Amino acid sequence: MTKKEFLYRRQALLSKMAPSSGALFFAAPVIMRNKDNAYPYRQNSDFWYFTGLNEPEAALLLIKITTYQDYSVLFNRRPTLQTKTWLGPCLGQDAAPSQLAVDYSFPWDTISNNICYFLNGLRIIYHAQGQDKVSDTIVSSILHKLQNGLLQHCSSPSIVADWRPWVHELRLIKSKAEQGLLREAGHISALGHQRAIACLVPDMYEYQLEGEMQYEFNKNGARFTSYNTIIGSGTNACILHYNNNTKKIKSGELVLMDAGCELQGYAGDITRTIPVNGIFSVPQRAIYSIVLDAINLGLALYTPGTTIFQVTKKVTYMITKRLMQLNILHGNLETLIEENAVHQFFMHKLSHWLGLDVHDVGSYGQNYDRVLEPGMVLTVEPGIYIAPDASVPKEYLGIGIRIEDTILITKDGNENLTILAEKNITKIETLMMNKKKS
Ligand SMILES: [Mn+2]
């Protein structure tokens, strides 16, 4: 991501801000896993979007004086011998202006005192309240100081507003550079799924398959996954957010694998469901075919000008009809549609935005009627989950299948960013069979 792109993003936000205002963005805090041992650090997506700085204890302040006059201030870690020894090098104040294209940089430990002077006299402060305690505390203590005249000759902004609606609208439309990273994240995620198919054998544990994916992501330059990998074999596939990944994978089962890598902050998101012994059984194949036809319908229908609502409606109609043919749903088709009867087997949304967050920000509109535009990136992920105790013909009990791709809306349709991960029945069976031979 170039400096120019970060400057462009800040300008896009500044153009929305009122004159005499400031917007504050905070780095994510370090989160402890146990005692003095932290979780791997993940930057706050909005802070990352405007700075590209992957350090905790940092804040960006954008100030708009007038339409023609604005500047930026970064507060970041002070490079001391102590931090250098224990944490390694950090960007520091000297390098920040040239590296991150900010006008000023001050040590993080001075934020409470210094920031007052920048906010003094402004009318509005934009802040995302409730994201984390540290930033809320800093902002409220600054406002308290200013409002109560604790600093002489200083006056406080009288309005606290939220920058999220603007910023999240900006993040929804992906630039060329972002599209490139999402394409690459999709590609590497697909390589992970390819490896999983190549490694899958009966009697391995779900977490071992997870490890194979992780290895492939790492090998291709992505250090982390973009969310907790789901490897659900057998009936675990029916648990939507299953991620214990501790069960032994058995021959005859399906294994649902929902995994994606994170590349420079951008998420991959793919789900595939594979027969462990290499061949879909008749009931597995019957359900799989419905989900496969559903995703293919979704992939064909997503174009600019349509909405997630419209596409979901057509996909749901098709799934309902097909579940009736299998005697899983019965009654009158139109009534079943009206009652959304399919919801008991397909209980999540067909699509979500994807970007710096796996469930990315940006308004879906009322009832998902946001009109799709080129540059939007979203998933297509129909699923059918038949709980072990559902009232359906018994051969279908415990089958859980989801197939998920990520697409970029283009000028005349969409580009499938995860097409490399195989989902066609014959091709999956061939891949599994050739593996046995070799
Ligand atoms: Mn997803």
PDB file of N, CA, C and O and ligand atoms in Angstrom, residues 227 258 269-271 352 354 358-359 379-381 402 404-406, ligand 1:
ATOM      1  N   TYR A 227      -9.638 -15.507  10.450  1.00  0.00           N
ATOM      2  CA  TYR A 227     -10.611 -15.845  11.508  1.00  0.00           C
ATOM      3  C   TYR A 227     -10.240 -17.240  11.991  1.00  0.00           C
ATOM      4  O   TYR A 227      -9.392 -17.906  11.387  1.00  0.00           O
ATOM      5  N   ASP A 258     -13.771 -24.355   6.801  1.00  0.00           N
ATOM      6  CA  ASP A 258     -13.986 -22.923   6.580  1.00  0.00           C
ATOM      7  C   ASP A 258     -12.726 -22.221   7.055  1.00  0.00           C
ATOM      8  O   ASP A 258     -12.497 -22.102   8.260  1.00  0.00           O
ATOM      9  N   ASP A 269     -11.597 -15.895   2.597  1.00  0.00           N
ATOM     10  CA  ASP A 269     -12.700 -16.611   3.259  1.00  0.00           C
ATOM     11  C   ASP A 269     -13.255 -17.658   2.292  1.00  0.00           C
ATOM     12  O   ASP A 269     -13.880 -17.303   1.293  1.00  0.00           O
ATOM     13  N   ILE A 270     -12.974 -18.913   2.586  1.00  0.00           N
ATOM     14  CA  ILE A 270     -13.408 -20.014   1.711  1.00  0.00           C
ATOM     15  C   ILE A 270     -13.966 -21.134   2.580  1.00  0.00           C
ATOM     16  O   ILE A 270     -13.399 -21.441   3.628  1.00  0.00           O
ATOM     17  N   THR A 271     -15.040 -21.757   2.118  1.00  0.00           N
ATOM     18  CA  THR A 271     -15.489 -22.998   2.743  1.00  0.00           C
ATOM     19  C   THR A 271     -15.626 -24.074   1.673  1.00  0.00           C
ATOM     20  O   THR A 271     -16.149 -23.813   0.577  1.00  0.00           O
ATOM     21  N   HIS A 352     -21.686 -11.878   3.010  1.00  0.00           N
ATOM     22  CA  HIS A 352     -21.248 -10.752   3.852  1.00  0.00           C
ATOM     23  C   HIS A 352     -20.109 -10.047   3.143  1.00  0.00           C
ATOM     24  O   HIS A 352     -19.420 -10.634   2.308  1.00  0.00           O
ATOM     25  N   LEU A 354     -16.441  -8.448   2.662  1.00  0.00           N
ATOM     26  CA  LEU A 354     -15.130  -8.940   3.052  1.00  0.00           C
ATOM     27  C   LEU A 354     -14.091  -7.853   2.775  1.00  0.00           C
ATOM     28  O   LEU A 354     -14.164  -7.167   1.756  1.00  0.00           O
ATOM     29  N   VAL A 358     -13.138  -9.873   8.320  1.00  0.00           N
ATOM     30  CA  VAL A 358     -13.723 -10.970   7.546  1.00  0.00           C
ATOM     31  C   VAL A 358     -15.227 -10.738   7.351  1.00  0.00           C
ATOM     32  O   VAL A 358     -15.748 -10.974   6.260  1.00  0.00           O
ATOM     33  N   HIS A 359     -15.887 -10.265   8.382  1.00  0.00           N
ATOM     34  CA  HIS A 359     -17.251  -9.762   8.198  1.00  0.00           C
ATOM     35  C   HIS A 359     -17.075  -8.250   8.139  1.00  0.00           C
ATOM     36  O   HIS A 359     -17.098  -7.572   9.157  1.00  0.00           O
ATOM     37  N   THR A 379     -18.857 -12.447   0.052  1.00  0.00           N
ATOM     38  CA  THR A 379     -18.833 -13.898  -0.062  1.00  0.00           C
ATOM     39  C   THR A 379     -20.161 -14.371  -0.650  1.00  0.00           C
ATOM     40  O   THR A 379     -21.153 -13.655  -0.621  1.00  0.00           O
ATOM     41  N   VAL A 380     -20.140 -15.583  -1.183  1.00  0.00           N
ATOM     42  CA  VAL A 380     -21.368 -16.285  -1.553  1.00  0.00           C
ATOM     43  C   VAL A 380     -21.262 -17.621  -0.842  1.00  0.00           C
ATOM     44  O   VAL A 380     -20.333 -18.382  -1.112  1.00  0.00           O
ATOM     45  N   GLU A 381     -22.153 -17.888   0.114  1.00  0.00           N
ATOM     46  CA  GLU A 381     -21.945 -19.072   0.952  1.00  0.00           C
ATOM     47  C   GLU A 381     -23.243 -19.754   1.393  1.00  0.00           C
ATOM     48  O   GLU A 381     -23.597 -19.721   2.563  1.00  0.00           O
ATOM     49  N   ARG A 402     -21.462 -26.591   3.532  1.00  0.00           N
ATOM     50  CA  ARG A 402     -21.410 -25.188   3.113  1.00  0.00           C
ATOM     51  C   ARG A 402     -20.346 -25.095   2.037  1.00  0.00           C
ATOM     52  O   ARG A 402     -19.317 -25.767   2.117  1.00  0.00           O
ATOM     53  N   GLU A 404     -18.364 -21.960  -0.012  1.00  0.00           N
ATOM     54  CA  GLU A 404     -18.220 -20.500   0.047  1.00  0.00           C
ATOM     55  C   GLU A 404     -17.089 -20.010  -0.841  1.00  0.00           C
ATOM     56  O   GLU A 404     -15.967 -20.506  -0.765  1.00  0.00           O
ATOM     57  N   ASP A 405     -17.413 -19.033  -1.674  1.00  0.00           N
ATOM     58  CA  ASP A 405     -16.405 -18.331  -2.464  1.00  0.00           C
ATOM     59  C   ASP A 405     -16.442 -16.847  -2.135  1.00  0.00           C
ATOM     60  O   ASP A 405     -17.407 -16.353  -1.548  1.00  0.00           O
ATOM     61  N   THR A 406     -15.399 -16.155  -2.537  1.00  0.00           N
ATOM     62  CA  THR A 406     -15.334 -14.703  -2.372  1.00  0.00           C
ATOM     63  C   THR A 406     -15.325 -14.068  -3.756  1.00  0.00           C
ATOM     64  O   THR A 406     -14.567 -14.508  -4.627  1.00  0.00           O
TER      65      THR A 406
HETATM   66 MN    MN B   1     -17.779 -16.293   5.341  1.00  0.00          MN
END
